[in-house]
Amino acid sequence: MTGKLYIVGVGPGHHDHMTFKAKHAIEESDTIVGYETYVNLVQDLIEGKDVYRYAMTQEVERAHQCIDLAKEGKTVSLVSSGDPGIYGMAGLIYEILAQSGWDPKNDLPVEIIPGISALNSCASLIGSPLMTDFAVLSMSDLLVPWDIIVKRVEAAAQGDFVLVIYNPASKKRIHQLQDTRKILLKYRRPDTPVAIIKGAYRESQSIVITDLENLPNYSDKLGMISTVIIGNSSTYTYHDLMINPRGYRSKYHLEEQTNPKLKV
Amino acid sequence: MTGKLYIVGVGPGHHDHMTFKAKHAIEESDTIVGYETYVNLVQDLIEGKDVYRYAMTQEVERAHQCIDLAKEGKTVSLVSSGDPGIYGMAGLIYEILAQSGWDPKNDLPVEIIPGISALNSCASLIGSPLMTDFAVLSMSDLLVPWDIIVKRVEAAAQGDFVLVIYNPASKKRIHQLQDTRKILLKYRRPDTPVAIIKGAYRESQSIVITDLENLPNYSDKLGMISTVIIGNSSTYTYHDLMINPRGYRSKYHLEEQTNPKLKV
């Protein structure tokens, strides 16, 4: 008998921003697997289920365990915060399944339930920074060589992309965002807006709106649950908001009202 | 008396992938505004409310209308598919408010409800393409000069970013994706995986997994509700899935099991 494996994104952590599908998948599952902090986010939904809590850095073990449990016939939800399809567990699960010769159509059913990722949740809290093209980068060089990340920062800077930076820093990983700032300052003005969003939609939420020049003053706001959004040449701040206009350098005419066929 | 303005993302179109907060905001509102197709997506939630349906290309009028209604005391939900913070209505609303001298803390309350955007929904349907750094680009040159978009495609190609392309083509706008393909072929192999996802999570959903060389054969799959995801140098296909490994070129050891402190 074969079960099913859901890879579920529960969003930023508050149930408000979870999707109906994510809740239903968790409710339908008899087995819940996940990093301890993520499992705790859905504690109220998992009473009476088999729950496997893992510590950080056990991703490979966790992935194998999920697949094995589902193959034994369990309906398994591998839960994570955010969206498992963005720097999440979806990749590792598919890599392991592909290596084992898994046939997606006839073998174990696997379904990814997308969630509100940090780029969605953080942008919503600070204005409208993602109205234009943007690049999403992780500063973690644990699995990606740092020279590759540097090349990408250079490219994103040259392309005038807004930057969304996941994993900007940890206690031991400090220089990466500092180096990124130096690269960006070759291409962007010192007053380019920067937002640091920590713990979006959680009780601990804190938001700083600053700029490239002053970013080093806020290193205490960086960490494993922080996201950094750096504006491009069109981004401006208004009170505590980072606004990107529709279109390039606000060429749009706000008074323009073509074809005003209001339908009520 | 001042009302409230919610800018609500309802996700790909199926209620399953809407957040609880999006549903609650719509339920709490007495007034619903939105492009006709989007409003129809939530028809069952808006019985008895004042509903303002707009045709396409009336974004500016729609934004002014929402702000005016909320200032008159209405609780207004401006609904859109996907995430209003990604190429959505959030920018126009904030631009108009900023020009009017709006004070976010003391004047009209505005709240963005993030939703599952095309990048989230489409990635979830085709495997794990967004395990690595990616660039999000719109091919629409209505509001952005085409030479700026070309510069960004070049930069994204040089940075070896996975590309997520919004608005890849319309009936009259054909050459942009073709040109993008030609630029990418200067940097990437002809067999670089490409996915075209049309109508994600809707009844009309169709998915094509192809590659850069064969992309021109599928121009009939491109349109206003299509998204194109183009792999980077690490992306591979497995059956009908596009997989990006964790880390650069799968340097991760899938057998590695450090610190196996399983907590049940």
XYZ file of C-alpha atoms in Angstrom:
528
model
C 0.000 0.000 0.000
C 1.346 3.417 -0.925
C 0.497 6.582 0.967
C 0.987 10.135 -0.118
C 3.549 12.849 0.502
C 2.524 16.488 0.820
C 5.271 19.103 0.985
C 3.396 21.885 2.715
C 4.254 25.572 3.032
C 2.428 27.153 5.956
C 3.466 30.715 5.136
C 5.113 33.235 7.462
C 3.968 31.549 10.653
C 0.615 33.083 11.469
C -2.364 30.935 10.444
C -3.973 33.974 8.790
C -1.520 33.716 5.931
C -1.761 29.952 5.465
C -3.778 28.694 2.489
C -6.866 26.512 2.831
C -5.062 23.776 0.925
C -2.158 23.787 3.387
C -4.511 23.394 6.331
C -6.490 20.644 4.596
C -3.337 18.690 3.698
C -2.151 18.803 7.306
C -5.588 17.756 8.561
C -5.753 14.903 6.052
C -2.308 13.591 7.034
C -1.758 11.018 9.752
C 1.949 11.807 9.956
C 3.657 15.190 10.319
C 7.376 15.715 9.752
C 9.326 18.931 10.050
C 11.928 21.090 11.659
C 10.835 21.629 15.243
C 10.116 25.362 14.913
C 7.923 24.791 11.848
C 5.968 21.948 13.431
C 5.285 24.164 16.441
C 3.678 26.734 14.112
C 0.860 24.269 13.393
C 0.668 22.631 16.846
C -3.106 23.180 17.051
C -3.696 21.245 13.807
C -1.742 18.102 14.639
C -3.195 16.750 17.887
C -3.322 12.946 17.821
C -1.104 12.579 14.743
C 2.302 10.914 14.565
C 4.719 13.840 14.735
C 8.418 13.679 13.870
C 10.317 16.776 14.957
C 13.819 17.332 13.654
C 16.591 19.678 14.673
C 18.102 22.065 12.120
C 20.694 20.673 9.618
C 19.003 17.278 9.338
C 17.342 17.980 6.022
C 18.616 14.870 4.229
C 17.549 12.537 7.014
C 14.171 14.290 7.187
C 13.614 13.877 3.450
C 14.429 10.161 3.519
C 12.167 9.657 6.531
C 9.212 11.348 4.793
C 9.599 9.257 1.680
C 9.939 6.031 3.685
C 6.861 6.763 5.811
C 4.762 7.599 2.757
C 5.954 4.463 0.970
C 4.826 2.453 4.008
C 1.301 3.751 3.441
C 1.195 6.870 5.598
C -0.260 10.170 4.439
C 2.632 12.455 5.325
C 2.848 16.238 5.503
C 6.384 17.592 5.486
C 5.736 21.068 6.867
C 7.860 24.160 6.536
C 7.376 27.866 6.911
C 7.121 29.985 3.792
C 6.974 28.193 0.451
C 8.743 24.801 0.180
C 9.303 25.530 -3.517
C 11.563 28.514 -2.759
C 14.905 27.429 -1.222
C 12.827 24.757 0.546
C 12.500 21.008 0.887
C 10.897 20.346 -2.516
C 14.303 20.074 -4.206
C 15.804 17.539 -1.848
C 12.677 15.337 -1.970
C 12.668 15.293 -5.779
C 16.429 14.733 -5.953
C 16.193 11.682 -3.717
C 13.136 10.325 -5.556
C 14.792 10.850 -8.954
C 17.891 8.968 -7.818
C 15.710 6.039 -6.761
C 14.047 5.738 -10.185
C 10.676 6.986 -8.930
C 7.931 7.271 -11.553
C 5.825 10.376 -10.747
C 2.739 8.995 -12.509
C 2.679 5.459 -11.069
C 4.711 5.477 -7.864
C 4.349 7.474 -4.634
C 2.129 10.551 -5.183
C 3.912 13.752 -4.191
C 2.251 17.155 -4.056
C 3.780 20.527 -3.260
C 1.436 22.964 -1.534
C 2.811 26.438 -2.241
C 2.854 28.969 0.576
C 3.384 32.660 1.187
C 7.177 32.939 1.005
C 9.308 35.645 2.624
C 9.353 37.599 -0.620
C 5.538 37.783 -0.593
C 5.068 38.467 3.113
C 7.930 40.922 3.550
C 7.036 42.947 0.460
C 3.444 43.295 1.680
C 4.609 44.851 4.951
C 6.843 47.586 3.559
C 4.937 49.074 0.622
C 5.326 48.036 -3.002
C 8.980 47.157 -3.671
C 8.224 44.365 -6.185
C 6.366 46.287 -8.876
C 9.394 45.914 -11.112
C 11.762 43.091 -12.050
C 13.569 41.598 -9.072
C 16.246 39.059 -8.259
C 15.986 36.655 -5.344
C 19.291 35.607 -3.782
C 20.363 33.613 -0.765
C 23.516 34.755 1.040
C 24.109 31.257 2.393
C 27.386 29.902 1.019
C 27.081 26.581 2.802
C 26.010 24.811 -0.398
C 26.838 27.424 -3.042
C 30.413 28.745 -3.556
C 30.727 32.382 -2.505
C 32.255 33.423 -5.856
C 29.062 32.279 -7.605
C 26.959 34.410 -5.263
C 29.244 37.417 -5.867
C 28.824 36.958 -9.616
C 25.053 36.977 -9.165
C 25.073 40.096 -7.008
C 27.149 41.852 -9.704
C 24.701 40.728 -12.384
C 21.640 41.796 -10.398
C 23.251 45.177 -9.738
C 24.057 45.680 -13.434
C 20.523 44.704 -14.420
C 19.035 47.272 -12.002
C 16.988 44.534 -10.344
C 15.392 45.071 -6.955
C 17.067 42.490 -4.685
C 15.297 40.180 -2.248
C 17.892 38.567 -0.007
C 17.108 35.376 1.885
C 19.375 34.199 4.726
C 21.223 37.542 4.856
C 23.368 36.584 7.853
C 23.767 34.250 10.788
C 25.899 34.496 13.919
C 28.906 33.068 12.105
C 28.101 34.306 8.592
C 28.544 38.069 8.587
C 30.678 39.288 5.668
C 28.340 38.207 2.841
C 25.800 41.003 3.169
C 28.586 43.509 3.852
C 30.314 42.470 0.613
C 27.008 42.609 -1.258
C 26.475 46.172 -0.038
C 29.934 47.166 -1.302
C 29.225 45.695 -4.736
C 25.852 47.451 -4.943
C 27.410 50.795 -3.990
C 29.480 50.613 -7.197
C 26.200 50.779 -9.154
C 23.599 52.398 -6.865
C 23.288 55.604 -4.888
C 24.084 55.516 -1.155
C 20.484 56.585 -0.456
C 19.017 53.554 -2.268
C 16.247 52.301 0.039
C 16.824 49.106 2.030
C 14.328 47.254 4.218
C 15.181 44.673 6.864
C 12.147 42.624 7.822
C 12.547 40.276 10.789
C 9.902 37.760 11.840
C 7.264 38.909 9.338
C 3.727 38.455 10.702
C 5.050 36.916 13.910
C 4.776 38.486 17.337
C 8.458 39.358 17.211
C 8.084 41.253 13.915
C 10.410 44.221 13.453
C 10.934 46.344 10.362
C 13.707 48.802 9.556
C 13.630 51.070 6.526
C 17.088 52.473 5.879
C 19.434 52.872 2.901
C 22.603 51.328 1.515
C 24.817 53.845 3.293
C 23.339 53.204 6.728
C 22.721 49.461 6.431
C 25.799 48.581 8.581
C 24.121 50.297 11.562
C 21.475 47.582 11.726
C 23.481 44.368 11.854
C 21.610 43.424 15.039
C 18.432 43.107 12.937
C 19.943 40.432 10.693
C 19.535 36.734 11.327
C 17.922 33.495 10.305
C 14.376 34.917 10.220
C 15.332 38.200 8.506
C 14.874 39.151 4.877
C 16.503 42.161 3.221
C 14.949 44.008 0.282
C 17.159 46.471 -1.594
C 15.619 48.934 -4.025
C 16.678 49.684 -7.578
C 17.138 53.058 -9.293
C 13.361 53.713 -9.283
C 12.636 52.896 -5.637
C 11.763 55.710 -3.239
C 10.678 55.881 0.365
C 7.549 57.565 1.641
C 7.158 57.677 5.420
C 7.994 54.059 6.401
C 7.192 52.590 3.003
C 9.379 51.523 0.092
C 7.565 52.270 -3.148
C 8.394 51.122 -6.639
C 6.264 52.807 -9.260
C 4.543 50.852 -11.971
C 6.699 51.178 -15.018
C 10.166 52.590 -15.309
C 10.835 55.830 -13.405
C 7.122 56.499 -12.959
C 6.428 57.343 -16.579
C 2.846 56.340 -15.957
C 0.398 59.222 -15.786
C -1.695 58.849 -12.694
C -4.391 61.140 -14.061
C -4.800 59.138 -17.236
C -8.241 57.586 -17.469
C -8.710 55.862 -20.762
C -11.834 53.948 -21.669
C -13.739 54.773 -18.468
C -16.452 52.162 -18.745
C -17.277 51.656 -15.118
C -19.465 48.643 -14.642
C -21.410 48.444 -11.397
C -15.563 58.756 8.913
C -12.745 56.812 7.301
C -13.066 53.240 6.115
C -10.326 50.827 5.234
C -8.660 49.636 2.063
C -7.526 46.042 1.667
C -5.486 45.133 -1.399
C -6.175 41.424 -1.566
C -4.389 38.688 -3.481
C -6.614 35.661 -3.951
C -3.896 33.439 -5.411
C -4.022 31.468 -8.661
C -7.808 31.381 -8.854
C -8.849 28.270 -7.019
C -10.067 28.935 -3.463
C -7.832 26.127 -2.193
C -4.801 28.345 -2.656
C -6.288 31.481 -1.126
C -5.169 32.419 2.386
C -7.526 32.646 5.341
C -6.693 36.324 5.656
C -7.701 37.003 2.037
C -11.074 35.349 2.576
C -11.648 37.183 5.855
C -10.792 40.571 4.322
C -13.270 40.010 1.491
C -15.929 38.863 3.950
C -15.324 41.874 6.192
C -15.590 44.326 3.274
C -18.851 45.928 2.208
C -17.376 46.999 -1.137
C -15.469 44.909 -3.689
C -13.501 46.402 -6.558
C -11.532 44.602 -9.222
C -10.918 43.591 -12.784
C -13.944 41.584 -13.875
C -12.146 38.234 -14.209
C -10.680 38.538 -10.704
C -13.978 39.505 -9.112
C -15.588 36.474 -10.736
C -13.017 34.254 -8.998
C -14.568 35.147 -5.635
C -18.208 35.411 -6.740
C -19.389 33.097 -3.959
C -17.879 35.355 -1.270
C -19.405 38.662 -2.369
C -23.176 38.141 -2.435
C -24.975 41.259 -1.200
C -21.907 43.514 -1.338
C -21.413 46.570 -3.521
C -19.342 45.259 -6.402
C -17.461 47.404 -8.905
C -16.231 45.431 -11.887
C -13.715 47.036 -14.229
C -12.484 46.130 -17.681
C -8.750 45.596 -18.318
C -6.517 48.709 -18.730
C -8.488 50.809 -16.248
C -6.014 50.382 -13.403
C -5.622 54.078 -12.631
C -9.359 54.701 -12.499
C -9.797 51.578 -10.368
C -7.150 52.743 -7.884
C -8.708 56.198 -7.514
C -12.160 54.660 -7.061
C -10.955 52.346 -4.278
C -9.289 55.160 -2.397
C -12.347 57.423 -2.756
C -14.755 54.727 -1.559
C -12.588 53.913 1.456
C -12.237 57.618 2.320
C -16.040 57.857 2.278
C -16.142 55.242 5.032
C -16.448 51.997 3.126
C -14.430 48.886 3.928
C -13.077 48.122 0.478
C -11.327 45.041 -0.895
C -9.479 45.616 -4.145
C -9.153 42.022 -5.324
C -6.680 40.583 -7.789
C -5.388 37.170 -8.658
C -1.928 36.183 -7.487
C -0.119 38.573 -5.154
C -0.938 42.304 -5.457
C 2.614 43.036 -4.250
C 4.180 41.430 -7.336
C 3.534 43.476 -10.511
C 0.123 44.181 -8.954
C -2.051 47.034 -7.769
C -0.144 47.799 -4.549
C 2.241 50.147 -6.351
C -0.364 52.283 -8.040
C -2.369 52.649 -4.804
C 0.700 53.782 -2.850
C 1.835 56.110 -5.642
C -1.528 57.870 -5.699
C -1.703 58.051 -1.899
C 1.855 59.398 -1.667
C 1.090 62.129 -4.203
C -1.911 63.191 -2.121
C 0.150 63.646 1.041
C -1.399 60.633 2.783
C -0.080 59.843 6.270
C 0.045 56.031 6.654
C -0.226 56.212 10.455
C -3.097 58.691 10.809
C -5.017 58.734 7.513
C -6.795 55.967 5.579
C -5.618 52.517 6.770
C -4.298 50.417 3.894
C -3.343 46.754 4.186
C -1.867 44.469 1.558
C -2.891 40.812 1.876
C -0.188 38.806 0.106
C -1.246 35.908 -2.095
C 0.203 32.930 -3.910
C 1.765 34.560 -6.976
C 2.462 32.862 -10.308
C 6.041 32.194 -9.250
C 4.818 30.224 -6.236
C 1.977 28.361 -7.932
C 3.773 27.564 -11.180
C 6.935 26.354 -9.480
C 4.894 23.991 -7.288
C 3.387 22.310 -10.347
C 6.583 21.519 -12.251
C 9.028 20.215 -9.643
C 11.615 22.314 -7.815
C 12.963 24.995 -10.172
C 13.413 27.672 -7.478
C 15.890 25.967 -5.163
C 18.548 28.371 -6.364
C 18.755 32.121 -6.987
C 16.244 33.346 -9.539
C 15.266 36.495 -11.398
C 11.665 37.522 -11.967
C 11.014 39.509 -15.139
C 7.981 40.806 -16.976
C 8.130 40.846 -20.770
C 5.562 43.641 -20.931
C 7.140 46.725 -22.488
C 3.999 48.818 -22.175
C 5.391 50.694 -19.171
C 9.074 49.691 -19.260
C 11.319 50.450 -22.286
C 12.329 47.282 -24.116
C 16.047 48.140 -23.954
C 15.836 48.062 -20.146
C 14.241 44.613 -20.250
C 16.946 43.392 -22.671
C 19.616 44.642 -20.276
C 17.979 42.689 -17.463
C 17.735 39.487 -19.489
C 21.461 39.815 -20.303
C 22.261 40.351 -16.631
C 20.114 37.424 -15.464
C 21.759 35.197 -18.077
C 25.259 36.247 -17.005
C 24.395 35.633 -13.343
C 23.176 32.108 -14.110
C 19.821 32.905 -12.510
C 16.794 30.733 -13.095
C 14.278 33.017 -14.866
C 10.612 33.369 -13.993
C 8.905 35.300 -16.791
C 5.563 37.033 -16.183
C 3.468 38.265 -19.134
C 5.592 36.343 -21.654
C 3.430 37.289 -24.653
C 0.064 38.549 -25.789
C -1.616 38.458 -29.180
C 0.196 41.608 -30.289
C 3.339 41.227 -28.195
C 5.293 38.302 -29.646
C 8.964 39.156 -30.227
C 9.952 39.765 -26.593
C 10.166 36.128 -25.517
C 11.750 35.190 -28.838
C 14.466 37.814 -28.283
C 14.927 36.654 -24.695
C 15.454 33.108 -25.927
C 18.142 34.283 -28.367
C 19.972 36.167 -25.616
C 19.840 33.158 -23.286
C 21.197 30.855 -26.000
C 24.405 32.909 -25.975
C 24.958 31.775 -22.388
C 23.002 28.546 -21.919
C 22.818 25.166 -23.605
C 20.015 24.529 -26.114
C 18.742 21.720 -23.865
C 18.275 24.057 -20.873
C 14.861 23.107 -19.436
C 11.923 25.461 -19.993
C 8.420 25.162 -18.557
C 5.331 26.944 -19.843
C 2.540 26.926 -17.279
C -0.842 28.200 -18.428
C -3.798 28.725 -16.090
C -2.099 27.230 -13.019
C -4.626 25.528 -10.702
C -7.518 26.500 -12.973
C -9.636 24.066 -14.939
C -7.878 25.143 -18.121
C -4.428 24.364 -16.679
C -1.842 23.140 -19.199
C 1.851 22.522 -18.665
C 4.618 22.031 -21.214
C 8.133 20.994 -20.265
C 10.500 21.667 -23.149
C 13.891 23.328 -23.642
C 15.350 26.527 -25.073
C 15.888 24.973 -28.502
C 12.277 23.802 -28.850
C 10.516 26.696 -27.127
C 9.387 28.267 -30.470
C 7.235 25.189 -31.120
C 4.910 26.119 -28.263
C 3.940 29.714 -29.035
C 0.271 28.684 -28.850
C 0.758 28.036 -25.132
C 1.817 31.632 -24.426
C -0.615 34.324 -23.345
C -1.870 36.538 -20.564
C -2.331 33.683 -18.085
C 0.947 31.908 -18.919
C 4.189 31.954 -16.982
C 7.516 30.710 -18.332
C 10.255 29.295 -16.116
C 13.710 28.854 -17.670
C 16.327 26.776 -15.887
C 19.936 27.684 -15.152
C 23.093 25.612 -15.637
C 22.113 23.269 -12.773
C 18.522 22.539 -13.795
C 17.638 19.095 -15.110
C 14.436 17.401 -16.125
C 13.158 14.136 -14.716
C 10.008 12.759 -16.350
C 7.756 15.864 -16.484
C 9.545 17.685 -13.687
C 12.133 20.466 -13.664
C 14.501 19.912 -10.766
C 17.076 22.274 -9.335
C 19.272 20.618 -6.766
C 19.964 22.192 -3.414
C 23.315 23.854 -3.714
C 25.406 24.394 -6.774
C 25.581 21.477 -9.194
C 24.310 19.021 -6.624
C 27.414 19.090 -4.444
C 25.232 18.030 -1.558
C 25.668 14.423 -0.497
C 22.284 12.820 -0.267
C 23.590 10.047 1.975
C 25.088 12.458 4.483
C 23.372 12.200 7.832
C 25.062 14.401 10.379
C 23.839 14.749 13.922
C 20.982 12.236 13.576
C 19.062 13.166 16.687
C 15.614 12.099 15.659
C 13.032 13.379 18.097
C 9.681 11.611 18.039
